[in-house]
GROMACS .gro file of C-alpha atoms in nm:
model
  339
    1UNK     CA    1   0.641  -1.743   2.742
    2UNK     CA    2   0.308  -1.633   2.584
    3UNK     CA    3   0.190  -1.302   2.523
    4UNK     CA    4  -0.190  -1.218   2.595
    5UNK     CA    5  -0.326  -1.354   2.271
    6UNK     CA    6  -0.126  -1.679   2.330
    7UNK     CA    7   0.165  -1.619   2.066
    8UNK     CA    8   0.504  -1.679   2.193
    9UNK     CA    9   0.697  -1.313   2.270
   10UNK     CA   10   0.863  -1.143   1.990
   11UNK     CA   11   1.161  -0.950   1.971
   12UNK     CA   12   1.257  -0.806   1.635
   13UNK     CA   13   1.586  -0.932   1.467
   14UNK     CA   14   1.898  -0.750   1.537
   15UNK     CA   15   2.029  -0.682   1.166
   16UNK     CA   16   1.665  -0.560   1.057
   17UNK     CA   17   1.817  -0.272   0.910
   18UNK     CA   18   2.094  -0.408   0.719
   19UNK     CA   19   1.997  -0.520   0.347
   20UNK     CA   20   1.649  -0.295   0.299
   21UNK     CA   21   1.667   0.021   0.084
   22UNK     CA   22   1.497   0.317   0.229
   23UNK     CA   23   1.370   0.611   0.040
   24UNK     CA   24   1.355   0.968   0.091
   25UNK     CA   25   0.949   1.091   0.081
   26UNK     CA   26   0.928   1.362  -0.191
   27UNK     CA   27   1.098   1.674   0.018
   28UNK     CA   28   1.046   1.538   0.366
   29UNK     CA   29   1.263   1.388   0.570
   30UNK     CA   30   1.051   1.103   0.609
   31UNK     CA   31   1.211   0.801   0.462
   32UNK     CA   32   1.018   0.441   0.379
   33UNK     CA   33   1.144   0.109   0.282
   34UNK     CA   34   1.116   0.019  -0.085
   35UNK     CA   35   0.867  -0.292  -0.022
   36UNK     CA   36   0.622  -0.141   0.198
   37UNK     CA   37   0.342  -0.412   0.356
   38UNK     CA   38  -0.020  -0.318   0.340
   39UNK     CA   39  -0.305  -0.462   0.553
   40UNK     CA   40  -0.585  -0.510   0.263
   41UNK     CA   41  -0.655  -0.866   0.251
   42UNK     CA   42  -0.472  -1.079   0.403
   43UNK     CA   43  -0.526  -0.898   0.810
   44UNK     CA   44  -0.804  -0.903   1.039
   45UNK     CA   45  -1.059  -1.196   0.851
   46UNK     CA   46  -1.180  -1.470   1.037
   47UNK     CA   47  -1.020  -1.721   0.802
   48UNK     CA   48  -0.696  -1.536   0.859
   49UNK     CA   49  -0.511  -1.736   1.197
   50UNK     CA   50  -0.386  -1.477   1.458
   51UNK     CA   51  -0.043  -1.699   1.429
   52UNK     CA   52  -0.009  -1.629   1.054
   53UNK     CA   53  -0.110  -1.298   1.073
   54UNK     CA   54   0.168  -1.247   1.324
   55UNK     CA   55   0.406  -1.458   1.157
   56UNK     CA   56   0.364  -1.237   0.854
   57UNK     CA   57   0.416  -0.847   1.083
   58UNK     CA   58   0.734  -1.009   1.245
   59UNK     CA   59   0.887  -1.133   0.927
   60UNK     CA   60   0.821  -0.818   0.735
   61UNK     CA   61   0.945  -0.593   1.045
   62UNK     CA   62   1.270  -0.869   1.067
   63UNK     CA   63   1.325  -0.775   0.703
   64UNK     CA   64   1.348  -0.405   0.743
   65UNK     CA   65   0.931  -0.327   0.626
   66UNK     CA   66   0.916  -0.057   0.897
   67UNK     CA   67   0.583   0.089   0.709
   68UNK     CA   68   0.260  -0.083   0.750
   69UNK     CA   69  -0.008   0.069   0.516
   70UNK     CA   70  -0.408   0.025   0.628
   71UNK     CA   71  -0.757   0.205   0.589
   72UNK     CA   72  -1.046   0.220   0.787
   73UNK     CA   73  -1.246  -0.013   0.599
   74UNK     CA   74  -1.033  -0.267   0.572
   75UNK     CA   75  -1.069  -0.649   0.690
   76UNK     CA   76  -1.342  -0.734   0.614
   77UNK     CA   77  -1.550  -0.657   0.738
   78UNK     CA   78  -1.454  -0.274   0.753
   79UNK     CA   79  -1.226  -0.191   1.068
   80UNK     CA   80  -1.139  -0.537   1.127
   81UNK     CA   81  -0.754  -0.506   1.000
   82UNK     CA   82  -0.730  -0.192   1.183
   83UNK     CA   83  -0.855  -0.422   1.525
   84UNK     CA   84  -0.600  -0.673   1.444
   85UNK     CA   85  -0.311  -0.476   1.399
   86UNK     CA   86  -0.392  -0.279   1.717
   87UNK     CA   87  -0.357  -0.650   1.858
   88UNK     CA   88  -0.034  -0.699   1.730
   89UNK     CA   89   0.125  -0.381   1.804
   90UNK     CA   90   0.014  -0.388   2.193
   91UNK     CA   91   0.159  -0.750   2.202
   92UNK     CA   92   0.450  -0.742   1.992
   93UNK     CA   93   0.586  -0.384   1.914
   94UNK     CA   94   0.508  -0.123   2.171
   95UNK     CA   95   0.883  -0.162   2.251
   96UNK     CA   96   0.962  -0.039   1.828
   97UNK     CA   97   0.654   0.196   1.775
   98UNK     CA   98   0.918   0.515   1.750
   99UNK     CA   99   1.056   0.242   1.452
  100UNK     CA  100   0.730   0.216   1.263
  101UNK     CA  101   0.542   0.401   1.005
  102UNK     CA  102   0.174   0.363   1.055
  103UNK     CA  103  -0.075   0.486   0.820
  104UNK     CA  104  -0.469   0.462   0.745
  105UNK     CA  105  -0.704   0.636   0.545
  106UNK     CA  106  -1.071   0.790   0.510
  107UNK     CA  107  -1.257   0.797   0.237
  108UNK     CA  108  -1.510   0.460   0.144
  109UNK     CA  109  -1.788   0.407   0.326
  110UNK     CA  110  -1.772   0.288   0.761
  111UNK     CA  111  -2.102   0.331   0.882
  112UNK     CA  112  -2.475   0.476   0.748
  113UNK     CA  113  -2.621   0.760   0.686
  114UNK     CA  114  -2.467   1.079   0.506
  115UNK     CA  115  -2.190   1.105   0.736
  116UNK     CA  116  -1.984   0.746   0.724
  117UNK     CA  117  -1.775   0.833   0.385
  118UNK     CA  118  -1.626   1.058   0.125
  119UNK     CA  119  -1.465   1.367   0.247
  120UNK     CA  120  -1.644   1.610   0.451
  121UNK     CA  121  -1.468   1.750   0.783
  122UNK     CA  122  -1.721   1.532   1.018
  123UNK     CA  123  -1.662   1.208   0.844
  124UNK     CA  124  -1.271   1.231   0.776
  125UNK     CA  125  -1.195   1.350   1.166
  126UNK     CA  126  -1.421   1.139   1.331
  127UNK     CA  127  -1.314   0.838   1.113
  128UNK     CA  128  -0.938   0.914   1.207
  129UNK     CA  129  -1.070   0.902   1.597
  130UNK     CA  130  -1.241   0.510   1.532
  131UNK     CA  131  -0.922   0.409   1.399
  132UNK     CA  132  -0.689   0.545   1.648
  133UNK     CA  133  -0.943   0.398   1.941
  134UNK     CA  134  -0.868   0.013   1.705
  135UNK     CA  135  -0.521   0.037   1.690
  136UNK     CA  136  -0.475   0.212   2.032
  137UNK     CA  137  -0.232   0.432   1.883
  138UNK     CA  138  -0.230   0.838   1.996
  139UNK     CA  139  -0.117   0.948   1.651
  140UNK     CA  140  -0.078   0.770   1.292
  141UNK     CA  141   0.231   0.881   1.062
  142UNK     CA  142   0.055   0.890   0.782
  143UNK     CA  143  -0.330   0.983   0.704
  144UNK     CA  144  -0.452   0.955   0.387
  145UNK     CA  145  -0.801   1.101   0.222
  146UNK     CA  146  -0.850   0.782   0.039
  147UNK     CA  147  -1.042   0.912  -0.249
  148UNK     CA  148  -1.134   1.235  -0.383
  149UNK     CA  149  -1.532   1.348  -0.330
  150UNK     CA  150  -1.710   1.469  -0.634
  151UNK     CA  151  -1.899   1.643  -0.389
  152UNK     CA  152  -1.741   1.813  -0.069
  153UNK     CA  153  -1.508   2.132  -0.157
  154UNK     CA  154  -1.140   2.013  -0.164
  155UNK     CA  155  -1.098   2.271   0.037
  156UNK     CA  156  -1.266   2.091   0.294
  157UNK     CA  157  -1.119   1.765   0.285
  158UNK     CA  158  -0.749   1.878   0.240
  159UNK     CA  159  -0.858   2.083   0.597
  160UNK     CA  160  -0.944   1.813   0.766
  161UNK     CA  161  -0.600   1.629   0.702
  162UNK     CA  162  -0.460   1.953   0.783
  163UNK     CA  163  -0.657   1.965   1.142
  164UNK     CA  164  -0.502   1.606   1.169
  165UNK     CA  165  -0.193   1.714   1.202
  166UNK     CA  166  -0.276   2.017   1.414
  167UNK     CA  167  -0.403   1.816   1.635
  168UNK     CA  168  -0.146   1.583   1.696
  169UNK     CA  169  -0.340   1.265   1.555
  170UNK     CA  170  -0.093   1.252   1.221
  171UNK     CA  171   0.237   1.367   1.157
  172UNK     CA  172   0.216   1.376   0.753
  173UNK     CA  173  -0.044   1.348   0.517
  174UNK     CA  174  -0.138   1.186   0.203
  175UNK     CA  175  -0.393   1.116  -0.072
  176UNK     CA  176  -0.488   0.857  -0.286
  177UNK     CA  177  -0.691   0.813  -0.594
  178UNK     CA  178  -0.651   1.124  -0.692
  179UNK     CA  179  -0.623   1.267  -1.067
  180UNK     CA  180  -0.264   1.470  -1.155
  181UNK     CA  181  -0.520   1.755  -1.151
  182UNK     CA  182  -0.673   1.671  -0.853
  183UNK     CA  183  -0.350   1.596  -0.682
  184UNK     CA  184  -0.198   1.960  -0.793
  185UNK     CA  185  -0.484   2.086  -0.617
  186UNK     CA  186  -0.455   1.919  -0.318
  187UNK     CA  187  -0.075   2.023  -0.258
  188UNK     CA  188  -0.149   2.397  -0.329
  189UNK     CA  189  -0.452   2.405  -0.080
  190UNK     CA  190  -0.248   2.150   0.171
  191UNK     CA  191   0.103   2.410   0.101
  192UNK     CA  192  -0.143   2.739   0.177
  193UNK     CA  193  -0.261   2.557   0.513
  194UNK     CA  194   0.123   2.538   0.607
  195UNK     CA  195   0.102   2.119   0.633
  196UNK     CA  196   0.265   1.972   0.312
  197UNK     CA  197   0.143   1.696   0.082
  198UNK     CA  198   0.371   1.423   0.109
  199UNK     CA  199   0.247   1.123  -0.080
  200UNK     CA  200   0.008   1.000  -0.309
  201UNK     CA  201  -0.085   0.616  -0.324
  202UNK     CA  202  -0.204   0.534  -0.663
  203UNK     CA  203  -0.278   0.188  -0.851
  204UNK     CA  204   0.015   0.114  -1.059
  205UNK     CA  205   0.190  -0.214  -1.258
  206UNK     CA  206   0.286  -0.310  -1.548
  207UNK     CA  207  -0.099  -0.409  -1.641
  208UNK     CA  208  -0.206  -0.078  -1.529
  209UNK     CA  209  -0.034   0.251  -1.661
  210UNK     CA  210  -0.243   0.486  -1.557
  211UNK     CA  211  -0.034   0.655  -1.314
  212UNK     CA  212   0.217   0.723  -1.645
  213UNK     CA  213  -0.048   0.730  -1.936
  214UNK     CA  214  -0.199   0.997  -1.757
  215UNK     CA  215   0.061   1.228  -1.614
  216UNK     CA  216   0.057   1.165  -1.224
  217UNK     CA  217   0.377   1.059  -1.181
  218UNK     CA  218   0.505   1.372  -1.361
  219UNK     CA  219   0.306   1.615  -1.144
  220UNK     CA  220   0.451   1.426  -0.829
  221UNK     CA  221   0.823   1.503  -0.965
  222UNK     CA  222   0.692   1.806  -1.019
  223UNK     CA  223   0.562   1.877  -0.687
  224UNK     CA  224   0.877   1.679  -0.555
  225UNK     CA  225   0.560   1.435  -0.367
  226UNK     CA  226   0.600   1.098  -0.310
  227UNK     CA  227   0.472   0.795  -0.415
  228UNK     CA  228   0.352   0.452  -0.273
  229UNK     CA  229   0.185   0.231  -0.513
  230UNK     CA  230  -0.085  -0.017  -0.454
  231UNK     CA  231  -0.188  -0.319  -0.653
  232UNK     CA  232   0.221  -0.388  -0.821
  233UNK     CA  233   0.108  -0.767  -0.861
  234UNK     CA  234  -0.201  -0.675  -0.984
  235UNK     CA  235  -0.439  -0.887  -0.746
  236UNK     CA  236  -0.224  -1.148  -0.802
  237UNK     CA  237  -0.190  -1.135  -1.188
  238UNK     CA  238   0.139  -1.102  -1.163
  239UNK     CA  239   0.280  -1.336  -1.002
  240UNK     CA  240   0.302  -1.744  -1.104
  241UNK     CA  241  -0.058  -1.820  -0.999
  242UNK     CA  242  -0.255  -1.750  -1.283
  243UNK     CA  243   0.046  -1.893  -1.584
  244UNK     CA  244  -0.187  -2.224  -1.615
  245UNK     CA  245  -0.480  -2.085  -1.569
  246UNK     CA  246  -0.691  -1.984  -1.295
  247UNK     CA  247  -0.642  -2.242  -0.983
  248UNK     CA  248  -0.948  -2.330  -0.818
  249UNK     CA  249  -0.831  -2.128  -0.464
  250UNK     CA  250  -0.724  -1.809  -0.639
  251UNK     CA  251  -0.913  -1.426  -0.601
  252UNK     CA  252  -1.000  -1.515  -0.972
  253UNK     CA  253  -1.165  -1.818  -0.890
  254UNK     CA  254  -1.405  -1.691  -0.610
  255UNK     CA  255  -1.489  -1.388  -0.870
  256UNK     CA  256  -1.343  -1.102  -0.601
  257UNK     CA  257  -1.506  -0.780  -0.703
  258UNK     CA  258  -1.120  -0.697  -0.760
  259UNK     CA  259  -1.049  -1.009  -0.995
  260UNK     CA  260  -1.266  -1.144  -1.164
  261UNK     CA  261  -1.248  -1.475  -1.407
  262UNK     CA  262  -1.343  -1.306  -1.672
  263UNK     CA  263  -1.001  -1.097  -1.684
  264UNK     CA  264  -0.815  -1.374  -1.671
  265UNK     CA  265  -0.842  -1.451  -2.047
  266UNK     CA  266  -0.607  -1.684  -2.313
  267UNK     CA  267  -0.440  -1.385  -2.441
  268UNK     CA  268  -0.355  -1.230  -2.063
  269UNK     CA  269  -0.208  -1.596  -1.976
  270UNK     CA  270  -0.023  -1.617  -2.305
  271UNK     CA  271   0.155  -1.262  -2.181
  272UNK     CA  272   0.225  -1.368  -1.792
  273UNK     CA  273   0.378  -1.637  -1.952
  274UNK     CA  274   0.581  -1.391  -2.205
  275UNK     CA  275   0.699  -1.169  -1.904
  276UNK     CA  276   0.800  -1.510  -1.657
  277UNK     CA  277   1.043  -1.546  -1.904
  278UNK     CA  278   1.193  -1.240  -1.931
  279UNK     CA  279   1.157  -1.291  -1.563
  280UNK     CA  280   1.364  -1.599  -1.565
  281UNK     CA  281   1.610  -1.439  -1.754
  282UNK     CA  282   1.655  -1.187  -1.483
  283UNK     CA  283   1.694  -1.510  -1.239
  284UNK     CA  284   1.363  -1.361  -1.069
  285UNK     CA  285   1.014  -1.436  -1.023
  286UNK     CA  286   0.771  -1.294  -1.214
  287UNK     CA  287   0.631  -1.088  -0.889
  288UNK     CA  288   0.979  -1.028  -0.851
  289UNK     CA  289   0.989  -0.866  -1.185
  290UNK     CA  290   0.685  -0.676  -1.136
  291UNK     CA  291   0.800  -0.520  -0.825
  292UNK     CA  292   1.110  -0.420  -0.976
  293UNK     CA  293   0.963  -0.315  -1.249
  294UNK     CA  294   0.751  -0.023  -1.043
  295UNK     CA  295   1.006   0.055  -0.813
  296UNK     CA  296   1.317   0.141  -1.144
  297UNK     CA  297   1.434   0.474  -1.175
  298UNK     CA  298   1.336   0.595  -0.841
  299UNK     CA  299   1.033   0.738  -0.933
  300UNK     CA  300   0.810   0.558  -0.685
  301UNK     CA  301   0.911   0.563  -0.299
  302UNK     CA  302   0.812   0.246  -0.189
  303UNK     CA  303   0.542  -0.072  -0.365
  304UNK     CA  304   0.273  -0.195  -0.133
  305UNK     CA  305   0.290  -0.555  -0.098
  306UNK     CA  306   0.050  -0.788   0.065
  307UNK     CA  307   0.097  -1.131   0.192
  308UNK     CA  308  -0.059  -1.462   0.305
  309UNK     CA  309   0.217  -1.611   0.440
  310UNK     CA  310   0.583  -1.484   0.593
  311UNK     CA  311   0.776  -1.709   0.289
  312UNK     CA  312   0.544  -1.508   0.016
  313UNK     CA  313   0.656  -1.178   0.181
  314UNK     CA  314   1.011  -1.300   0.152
  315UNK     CA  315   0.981  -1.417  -0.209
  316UNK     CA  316   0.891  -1.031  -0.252
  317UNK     CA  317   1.135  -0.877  -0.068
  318UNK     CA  318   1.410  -1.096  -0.314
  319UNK     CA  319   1.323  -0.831  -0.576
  320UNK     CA  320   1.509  -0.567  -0.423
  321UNK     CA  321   1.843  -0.755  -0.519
  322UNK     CA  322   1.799  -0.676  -0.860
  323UNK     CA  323   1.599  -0.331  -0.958
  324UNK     CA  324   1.825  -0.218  -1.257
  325UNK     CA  325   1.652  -0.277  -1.617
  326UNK     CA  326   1.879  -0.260  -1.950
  327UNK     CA  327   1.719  -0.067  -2.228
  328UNK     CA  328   1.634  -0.424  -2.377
  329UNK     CA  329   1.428  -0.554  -2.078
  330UNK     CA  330   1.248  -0.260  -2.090
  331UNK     CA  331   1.186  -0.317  -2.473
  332UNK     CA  332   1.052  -0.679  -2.385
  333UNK     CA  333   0.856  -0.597  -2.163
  334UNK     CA  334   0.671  -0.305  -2.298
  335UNK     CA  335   0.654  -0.542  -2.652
  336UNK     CA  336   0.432  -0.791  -2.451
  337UNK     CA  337   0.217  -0.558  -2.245
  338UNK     CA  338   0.129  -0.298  -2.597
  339UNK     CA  339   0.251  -0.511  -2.863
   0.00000   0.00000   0.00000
């Protein structure tokens, strides 16, 4: 029998729980699932079918991905993942909403004029109200100031998220983009208010060390925050897409303003094809590799993962089977990516 939108009922898998890992938050008590999915590209577009889309939410939620990470300007155009998913959840999981982690975010711009982004009180609250009203949700478990503004006092934004919670619209809060400076900041002014930072959701992969080079990870151990990285497979990079070449229907190809072809240079191929080895070795892929590769150690809570498709979802979710690096592996792999 069909639902509303025409997709055939849903009811989630009973062993959902059974073979994901799920990680404690920093200090809370808030655990997530090591693969978390996130809504950037792949949810709400017009080229996008409402059957794949689906397909893709009931797959990852069958697999044990009880977190599903959005923003307000996310689609495109801005707001339309937000619509999408508010979709899905009234068709498919009102029955497992107390099983979910929902989170979205303030921060780039949503609509003109000097209040529609960065991070004054005005635009983060009434930016948390439009996406409640698109995913039809009462409260989201997670909101996030999405970037840091050069220009509103921190002590500002960081109020806002705390009025969030106050107010019954989020139970925890986050940041993301944020410097290690920044993001010490943030928890002391958060920790004075009485609501505690709990994550941070920074750009991190083996292409992109910042999170490391620049100490953010260690002032997260240090605060004993949490971590959710964006970006693991580097738009793609790191996966087997790009080991040729660029194909002609990749992000490279259409020259994304987040990959461009331009990156995707002779040297850069001749290292993918350096790490699918080691990869290989490993008896994973080489986004399976890269995913493992964030998540070792324990540092990082849980990698954001998107997906086009439910079998490229489960392709990522294989890395969890094997997380554990020898000293060697490391070696390898830090000899190809700063030789």
């Amino acid at each position: 029998m069909p639902n509303p939108s025409g997709v055939a009922l849903y009811t989630a898998h009973p062993d959902r729980y059974a073979d994901m890992p799920y990680r404690r938050t920093g200090r809370s008590g808030l655990k997530l699932p090591a693969l978390s999915l996130g809504l950037w590209h792949n949810f709400g577009p017009a080229d996008r079918t409402v059957e794949t889309q689906r397909a893709i939410l009931r797959r990852a939620f069958d697999l044990g991905v009880t977190h599903f990470d959005l923003a307000n300007n996310y689609g495109p155009p801005p707001g339309a993942a937000e619509s999408a998913f508010g979709e899905a959840l009234k068709d498919d999981f009102a029955a497992y909403r107390d099983e979910l982690v929902i989170s979205t975010k303030a921060g780039y711009l949503m609509w003109p004029g000097p209040y529609g982004e960065w991070g004054s009180r005005k635009y983060v609250l009434s930016s948390l109200d439009q996406s409640l009203k698109r995913m039809g949700l009462d409260y989201v478990d997670i909101f996030y100031s999405h970037r840091p503004d050069p220009e509103t006092p921190m002590e500002e934004t960081m109020g806002a998220l705390h009025s969030a919670v106050q107010q019954g619209k989020a139970l925890y809060v986050g940041i993301s983009n944020y410097s290690a400076e920044q993001t010490r900041e943030a928890a002391r002014i958060l920790g004075e208010l009485g609501t505690p930072l709990l994550i941070h959701q920074p750009r991190y992969s083996m292409l992109d060390r910042r999170p490391e080079d620049e100490g953010l990870l260690d002032a997260l151990d240090e605060l004993q925050v949490g971590s959710i990285v964006f970006s693991p497979l580097e738009q793609g990079l790191l996966t087997g897409r790009y080991l040729d070449g660029i194909p002609e229907d990749s992000r490279a190809a259409s020259d994304s303003p987040f990959l461009n072809s331009d990156a995707v240079t002779e040297d850069l191929v001749g290292r993918l094809r350096a790490l699918d080895d080691i990869a290989k070795s490993r008896g994973q892929s080489l986004a399976q590799l890269a995913l493992a590769w964030v998540l070792r150690g324990g540092r990082v809570t849980s990698a954001l993962v998107g997906a086009s498709s439910p079998q490229q979802l489960e392709d990522s979710v294989g890395a969890l089977a094997n997380l554990d690096f020898d000293a060697d592996e490391l070696a390898r792999i830090d000899a190809v990516i700063k030789p």
